[in-house]
Tab-separated table of C-alpha atoms in Angstrom:
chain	number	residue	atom	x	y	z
A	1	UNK	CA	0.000	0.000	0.000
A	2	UNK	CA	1.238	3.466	-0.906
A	3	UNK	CA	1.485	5.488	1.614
A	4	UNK	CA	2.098	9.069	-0.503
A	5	UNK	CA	0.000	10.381	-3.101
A	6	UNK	CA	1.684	12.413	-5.377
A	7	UNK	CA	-0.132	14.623	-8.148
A	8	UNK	CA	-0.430	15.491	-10.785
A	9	UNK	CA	1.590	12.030	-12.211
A	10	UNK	CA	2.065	13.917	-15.634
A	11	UNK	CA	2.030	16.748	-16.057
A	12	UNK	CA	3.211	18.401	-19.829
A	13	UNK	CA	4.113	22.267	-20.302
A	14	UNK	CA	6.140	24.617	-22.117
A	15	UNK	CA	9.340	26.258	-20.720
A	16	UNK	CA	8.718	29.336	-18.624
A	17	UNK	CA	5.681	28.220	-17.593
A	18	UNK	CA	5.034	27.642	-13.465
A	19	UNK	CA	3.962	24.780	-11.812
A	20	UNK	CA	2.904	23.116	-8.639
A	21	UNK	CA	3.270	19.303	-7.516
A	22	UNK	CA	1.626	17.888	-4.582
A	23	UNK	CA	3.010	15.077	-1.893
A	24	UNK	CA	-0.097	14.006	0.934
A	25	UNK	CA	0.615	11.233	3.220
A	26	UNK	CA	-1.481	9.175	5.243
A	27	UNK	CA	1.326	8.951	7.937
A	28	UNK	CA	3.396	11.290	9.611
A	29	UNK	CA	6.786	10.636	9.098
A	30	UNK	CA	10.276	12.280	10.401
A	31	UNK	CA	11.165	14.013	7.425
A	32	UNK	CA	10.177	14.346	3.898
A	33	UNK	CA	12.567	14.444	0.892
A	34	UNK	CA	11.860	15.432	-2.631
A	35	UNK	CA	13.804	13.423	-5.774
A	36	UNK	CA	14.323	14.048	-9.291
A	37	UNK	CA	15.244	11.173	-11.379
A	38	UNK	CA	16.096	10.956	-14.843
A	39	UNK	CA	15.317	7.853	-17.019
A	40	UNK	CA	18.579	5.184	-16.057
A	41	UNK	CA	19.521	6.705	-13.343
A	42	UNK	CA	19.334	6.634	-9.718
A	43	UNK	CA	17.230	9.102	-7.986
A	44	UNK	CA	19.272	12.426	-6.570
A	45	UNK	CA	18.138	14.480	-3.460
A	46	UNK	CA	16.928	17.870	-4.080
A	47	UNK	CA	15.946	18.749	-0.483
A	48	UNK	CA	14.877	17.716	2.975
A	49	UNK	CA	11.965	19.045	5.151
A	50	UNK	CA	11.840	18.439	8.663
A	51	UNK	CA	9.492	20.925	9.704
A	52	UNK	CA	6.100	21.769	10.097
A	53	UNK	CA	5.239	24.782	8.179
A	54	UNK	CA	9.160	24.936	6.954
A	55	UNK	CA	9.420	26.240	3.388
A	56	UNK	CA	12.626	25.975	1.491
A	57	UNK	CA	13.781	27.433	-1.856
A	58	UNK	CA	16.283	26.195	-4.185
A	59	UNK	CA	16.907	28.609	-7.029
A	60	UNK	CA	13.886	27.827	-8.712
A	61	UNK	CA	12.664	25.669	-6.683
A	62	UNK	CA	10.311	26.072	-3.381
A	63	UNK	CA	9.118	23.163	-1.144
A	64	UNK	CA	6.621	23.911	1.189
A	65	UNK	CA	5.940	20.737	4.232
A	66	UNK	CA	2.818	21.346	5.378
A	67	UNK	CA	2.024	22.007	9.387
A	68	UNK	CA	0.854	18.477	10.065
A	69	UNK	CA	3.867	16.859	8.488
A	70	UNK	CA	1.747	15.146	6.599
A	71	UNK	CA	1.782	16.905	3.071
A	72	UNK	CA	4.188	19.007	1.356
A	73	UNK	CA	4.898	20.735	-2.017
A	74	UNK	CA	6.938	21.281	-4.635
A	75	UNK	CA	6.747	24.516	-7.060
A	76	UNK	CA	8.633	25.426	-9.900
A	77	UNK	CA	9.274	28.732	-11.059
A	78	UNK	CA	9.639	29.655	-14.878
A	79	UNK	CA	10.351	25.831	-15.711
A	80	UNK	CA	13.400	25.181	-18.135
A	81	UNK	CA	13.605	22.063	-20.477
A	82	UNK	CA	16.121	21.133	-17.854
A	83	UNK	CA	13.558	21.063	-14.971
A	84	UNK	CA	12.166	17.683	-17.247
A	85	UNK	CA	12.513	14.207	-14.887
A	86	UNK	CA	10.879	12.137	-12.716
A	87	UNK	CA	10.050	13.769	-8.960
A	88	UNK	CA	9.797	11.734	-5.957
A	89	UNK	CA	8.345	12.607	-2.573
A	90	UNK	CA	9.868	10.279	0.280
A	91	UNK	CA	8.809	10.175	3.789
A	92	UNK	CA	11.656	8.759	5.479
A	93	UNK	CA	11.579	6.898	9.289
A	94	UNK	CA	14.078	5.578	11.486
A	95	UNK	CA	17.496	4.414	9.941
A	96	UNK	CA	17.169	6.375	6.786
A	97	UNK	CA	14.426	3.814	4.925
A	98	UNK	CA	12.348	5.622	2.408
A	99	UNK	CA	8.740	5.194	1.566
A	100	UNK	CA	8.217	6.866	-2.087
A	101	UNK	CA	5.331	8.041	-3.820
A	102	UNK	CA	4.964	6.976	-7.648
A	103	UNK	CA	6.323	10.075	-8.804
A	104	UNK	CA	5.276	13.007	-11.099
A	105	UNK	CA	6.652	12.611	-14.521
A	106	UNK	CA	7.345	16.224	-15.625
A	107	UNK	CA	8.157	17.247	-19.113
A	108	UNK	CA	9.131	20.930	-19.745
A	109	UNK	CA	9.055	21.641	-23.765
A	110	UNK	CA	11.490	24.522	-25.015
B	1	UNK	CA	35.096	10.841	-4.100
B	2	UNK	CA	33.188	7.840	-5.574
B	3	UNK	CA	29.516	7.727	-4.821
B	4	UNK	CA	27.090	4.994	-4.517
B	5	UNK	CA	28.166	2.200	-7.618
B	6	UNK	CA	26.006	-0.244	-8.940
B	7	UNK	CA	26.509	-3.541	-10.849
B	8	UNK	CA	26.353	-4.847	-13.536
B	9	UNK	CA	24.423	-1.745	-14.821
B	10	UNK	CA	21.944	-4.096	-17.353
B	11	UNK	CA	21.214	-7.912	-16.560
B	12	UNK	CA	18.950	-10.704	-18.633
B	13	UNK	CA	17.424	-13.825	-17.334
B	14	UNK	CA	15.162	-16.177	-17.114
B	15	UNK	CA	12.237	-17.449	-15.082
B	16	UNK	CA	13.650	-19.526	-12.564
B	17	UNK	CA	16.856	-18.684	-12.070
B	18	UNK	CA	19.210	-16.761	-9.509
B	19	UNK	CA	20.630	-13.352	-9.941
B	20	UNK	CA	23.117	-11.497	-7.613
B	21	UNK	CA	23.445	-7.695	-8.032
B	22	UNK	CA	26.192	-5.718	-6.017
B	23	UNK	CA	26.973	-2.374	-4.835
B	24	UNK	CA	29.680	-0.246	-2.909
B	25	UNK	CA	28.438	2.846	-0.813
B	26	UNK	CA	29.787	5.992	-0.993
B	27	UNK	CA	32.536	7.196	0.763
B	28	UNK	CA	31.945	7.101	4.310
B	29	UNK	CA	29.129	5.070	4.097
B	30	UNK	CA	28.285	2.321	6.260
B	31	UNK	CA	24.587	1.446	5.579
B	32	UNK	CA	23.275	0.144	2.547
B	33	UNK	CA	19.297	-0.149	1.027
B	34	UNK	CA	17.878	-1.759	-1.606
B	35	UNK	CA	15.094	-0.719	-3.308
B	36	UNK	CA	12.851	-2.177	-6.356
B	37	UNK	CA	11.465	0.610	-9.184
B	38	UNK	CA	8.670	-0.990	-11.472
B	39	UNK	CA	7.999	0.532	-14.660
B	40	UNK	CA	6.123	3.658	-13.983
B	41	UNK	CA	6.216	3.326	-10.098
B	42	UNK	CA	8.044	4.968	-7.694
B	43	UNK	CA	10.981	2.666	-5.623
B	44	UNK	CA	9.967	0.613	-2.751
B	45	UNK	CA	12.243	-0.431	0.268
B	46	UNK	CA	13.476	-4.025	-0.102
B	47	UNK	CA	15.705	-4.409	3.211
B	48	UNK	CA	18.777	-2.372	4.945
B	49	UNK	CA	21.838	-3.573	5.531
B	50	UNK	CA	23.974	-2.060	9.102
B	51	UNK	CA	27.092	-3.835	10.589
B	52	UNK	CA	26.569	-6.502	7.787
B	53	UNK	CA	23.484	-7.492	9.394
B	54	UNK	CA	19.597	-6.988	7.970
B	55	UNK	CA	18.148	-4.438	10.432
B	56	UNK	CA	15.055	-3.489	8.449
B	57	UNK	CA	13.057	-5.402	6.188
B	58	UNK	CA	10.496	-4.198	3.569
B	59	UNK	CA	7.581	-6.645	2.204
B	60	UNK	CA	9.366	-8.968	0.171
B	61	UNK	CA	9.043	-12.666	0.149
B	62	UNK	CA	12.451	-14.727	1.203
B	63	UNK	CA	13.679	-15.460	-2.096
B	64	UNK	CA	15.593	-11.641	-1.797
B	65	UNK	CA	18.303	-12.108	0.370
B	66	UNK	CA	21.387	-9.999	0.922
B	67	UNK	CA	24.522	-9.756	2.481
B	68	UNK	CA	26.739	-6.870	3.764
B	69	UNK	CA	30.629	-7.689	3.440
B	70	UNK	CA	33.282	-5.935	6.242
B	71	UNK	CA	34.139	-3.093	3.584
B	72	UNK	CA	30.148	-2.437	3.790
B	73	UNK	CA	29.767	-3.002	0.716
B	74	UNK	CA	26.469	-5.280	-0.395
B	75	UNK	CA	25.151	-8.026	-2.408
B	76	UNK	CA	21.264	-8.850	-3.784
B	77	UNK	CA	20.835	-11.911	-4.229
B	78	UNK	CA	17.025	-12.797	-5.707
B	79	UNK	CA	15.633	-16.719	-6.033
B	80	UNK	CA	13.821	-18.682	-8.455
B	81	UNK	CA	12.990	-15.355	-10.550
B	82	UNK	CA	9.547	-14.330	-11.532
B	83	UNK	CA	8.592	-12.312	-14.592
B	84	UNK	CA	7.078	-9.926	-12.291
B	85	UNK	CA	10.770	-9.451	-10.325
B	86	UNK	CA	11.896	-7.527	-14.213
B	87	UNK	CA	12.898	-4.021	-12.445
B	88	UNK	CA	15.290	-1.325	-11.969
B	89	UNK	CA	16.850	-2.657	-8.905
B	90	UNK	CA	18.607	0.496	-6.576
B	91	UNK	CA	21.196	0.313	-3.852
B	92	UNK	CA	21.203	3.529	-1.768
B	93	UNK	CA	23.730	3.919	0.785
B	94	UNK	CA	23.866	6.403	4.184
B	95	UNK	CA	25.617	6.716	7.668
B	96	UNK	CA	23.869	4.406	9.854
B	97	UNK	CA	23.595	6.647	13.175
B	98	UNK	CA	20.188	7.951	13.180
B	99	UNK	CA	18.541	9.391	9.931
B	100	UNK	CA	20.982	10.670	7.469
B	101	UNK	CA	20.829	11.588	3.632
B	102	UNK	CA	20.692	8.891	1.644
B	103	UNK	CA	22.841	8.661	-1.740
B	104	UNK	CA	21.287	6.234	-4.838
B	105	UNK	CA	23.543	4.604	-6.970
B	106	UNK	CA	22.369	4.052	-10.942
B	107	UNK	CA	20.827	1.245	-10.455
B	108	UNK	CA	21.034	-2.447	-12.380
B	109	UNK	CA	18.106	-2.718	-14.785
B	110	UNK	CA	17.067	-6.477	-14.630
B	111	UNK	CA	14.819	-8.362	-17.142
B	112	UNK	CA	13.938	-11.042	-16.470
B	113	UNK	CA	11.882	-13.676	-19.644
């Protein structure tokens, strides 16, 4: 059973568009941690949120974990060709295991 | 500095037979995870491997097995294979006090006929 929800899980746009993906969880877990994957490879950390209510912004990026620690977000500002992969939301427990959602395949068109 | 490495990177077999995959953590590493990707789906926690012992266990039945070697580096072994066992099959490795970052390797694509 999954335990994260992510949507949209595809989502097609044009570059310099914005957009929003969205992590809920039926579980509270210690921390959640956002992925981006790209097709043969492994998946690579983009950021961690510990906090309820913490919001954190890389360049573009912004992820939001909501004040249950139970949902978070990820938004993308002016989205670049580059910006196109796989993203994971991961609720992690004790001893660093990961439970993943199925992902939101994003595709950013120049 | 090497990070988390994976192999072999592609693998072919058939129902029925035995596979081992391998990995090395990165640098500083101690703990090593396995995880299975299906087509289309997100990765899901096989077991975890800590002072070359299995200290966490996801639902899979007993024909994955591992092993953790002294250099903590890690083996997957899988049983009598099952056409639904064809995967991408990642090894993610971390520091094993507490939660820590974890770092994914590329993973070894298995398909299995």
């Amino acid at each position: 059973t999954q335990l994260l929800e992510q949507s949209p899980q595809f989502l097609s746009i044009q570059e310099g568009e914005n957009l929003t993906v969205y992590c809920n969880s039926s579980s509270v877990f210690s921390s959640l941690q956002w992925y981006r994957q790209e097709p043969g490879e492994g998946p690579v950390l983009l950021v961690t949120v510990v906090t309820g209510g913490e919001v954190k912004k890389l360049k573009r990026l912004t992820f939001q974990f909501g004040d249950a620690r139970k949902d978070s977000s990820l938004h993308i500002t002016a989205a670049q060709p580059g910006d196109t992969g796989l993203y994971l939301c991961a609720g992690a427990r004790g001893y660093s295991t990961l439970t993943f959602g199925k992902g939101t395949m994003l595709l950013v068109s120049p | 500095d090497a990070g988390v490495t994976q192999s072999p990177t592609h693998l072919i077999k058939t129902r029925g037979q035995q596979v081992t995959l391998r990995c090395s953590p990165k640098s500083g590493h101690d703990t090593v995870s396995w995880y299975q990707q299906a087509l289309g789906q997100g990765p899901q926690f096989i077991f975890q491997y800590y002072e070359e012992e299995e200290r966490q266990r996801g639902n899979f039945p007993d024909r994955f097995s591992g092993h953790q070697f002294p250099n903590y580096s890690s083996e997957l072994n899988v049983n009598a294979l099952l056409l639904g066992d064809s995967a991408l099959y990642l090894c993610a490795s971390s520091w094993g006090q507490g939660e820590s970052s974890s770092s994914f390797g590329s993973g070894t694509q298995l398909s299995v006929l």
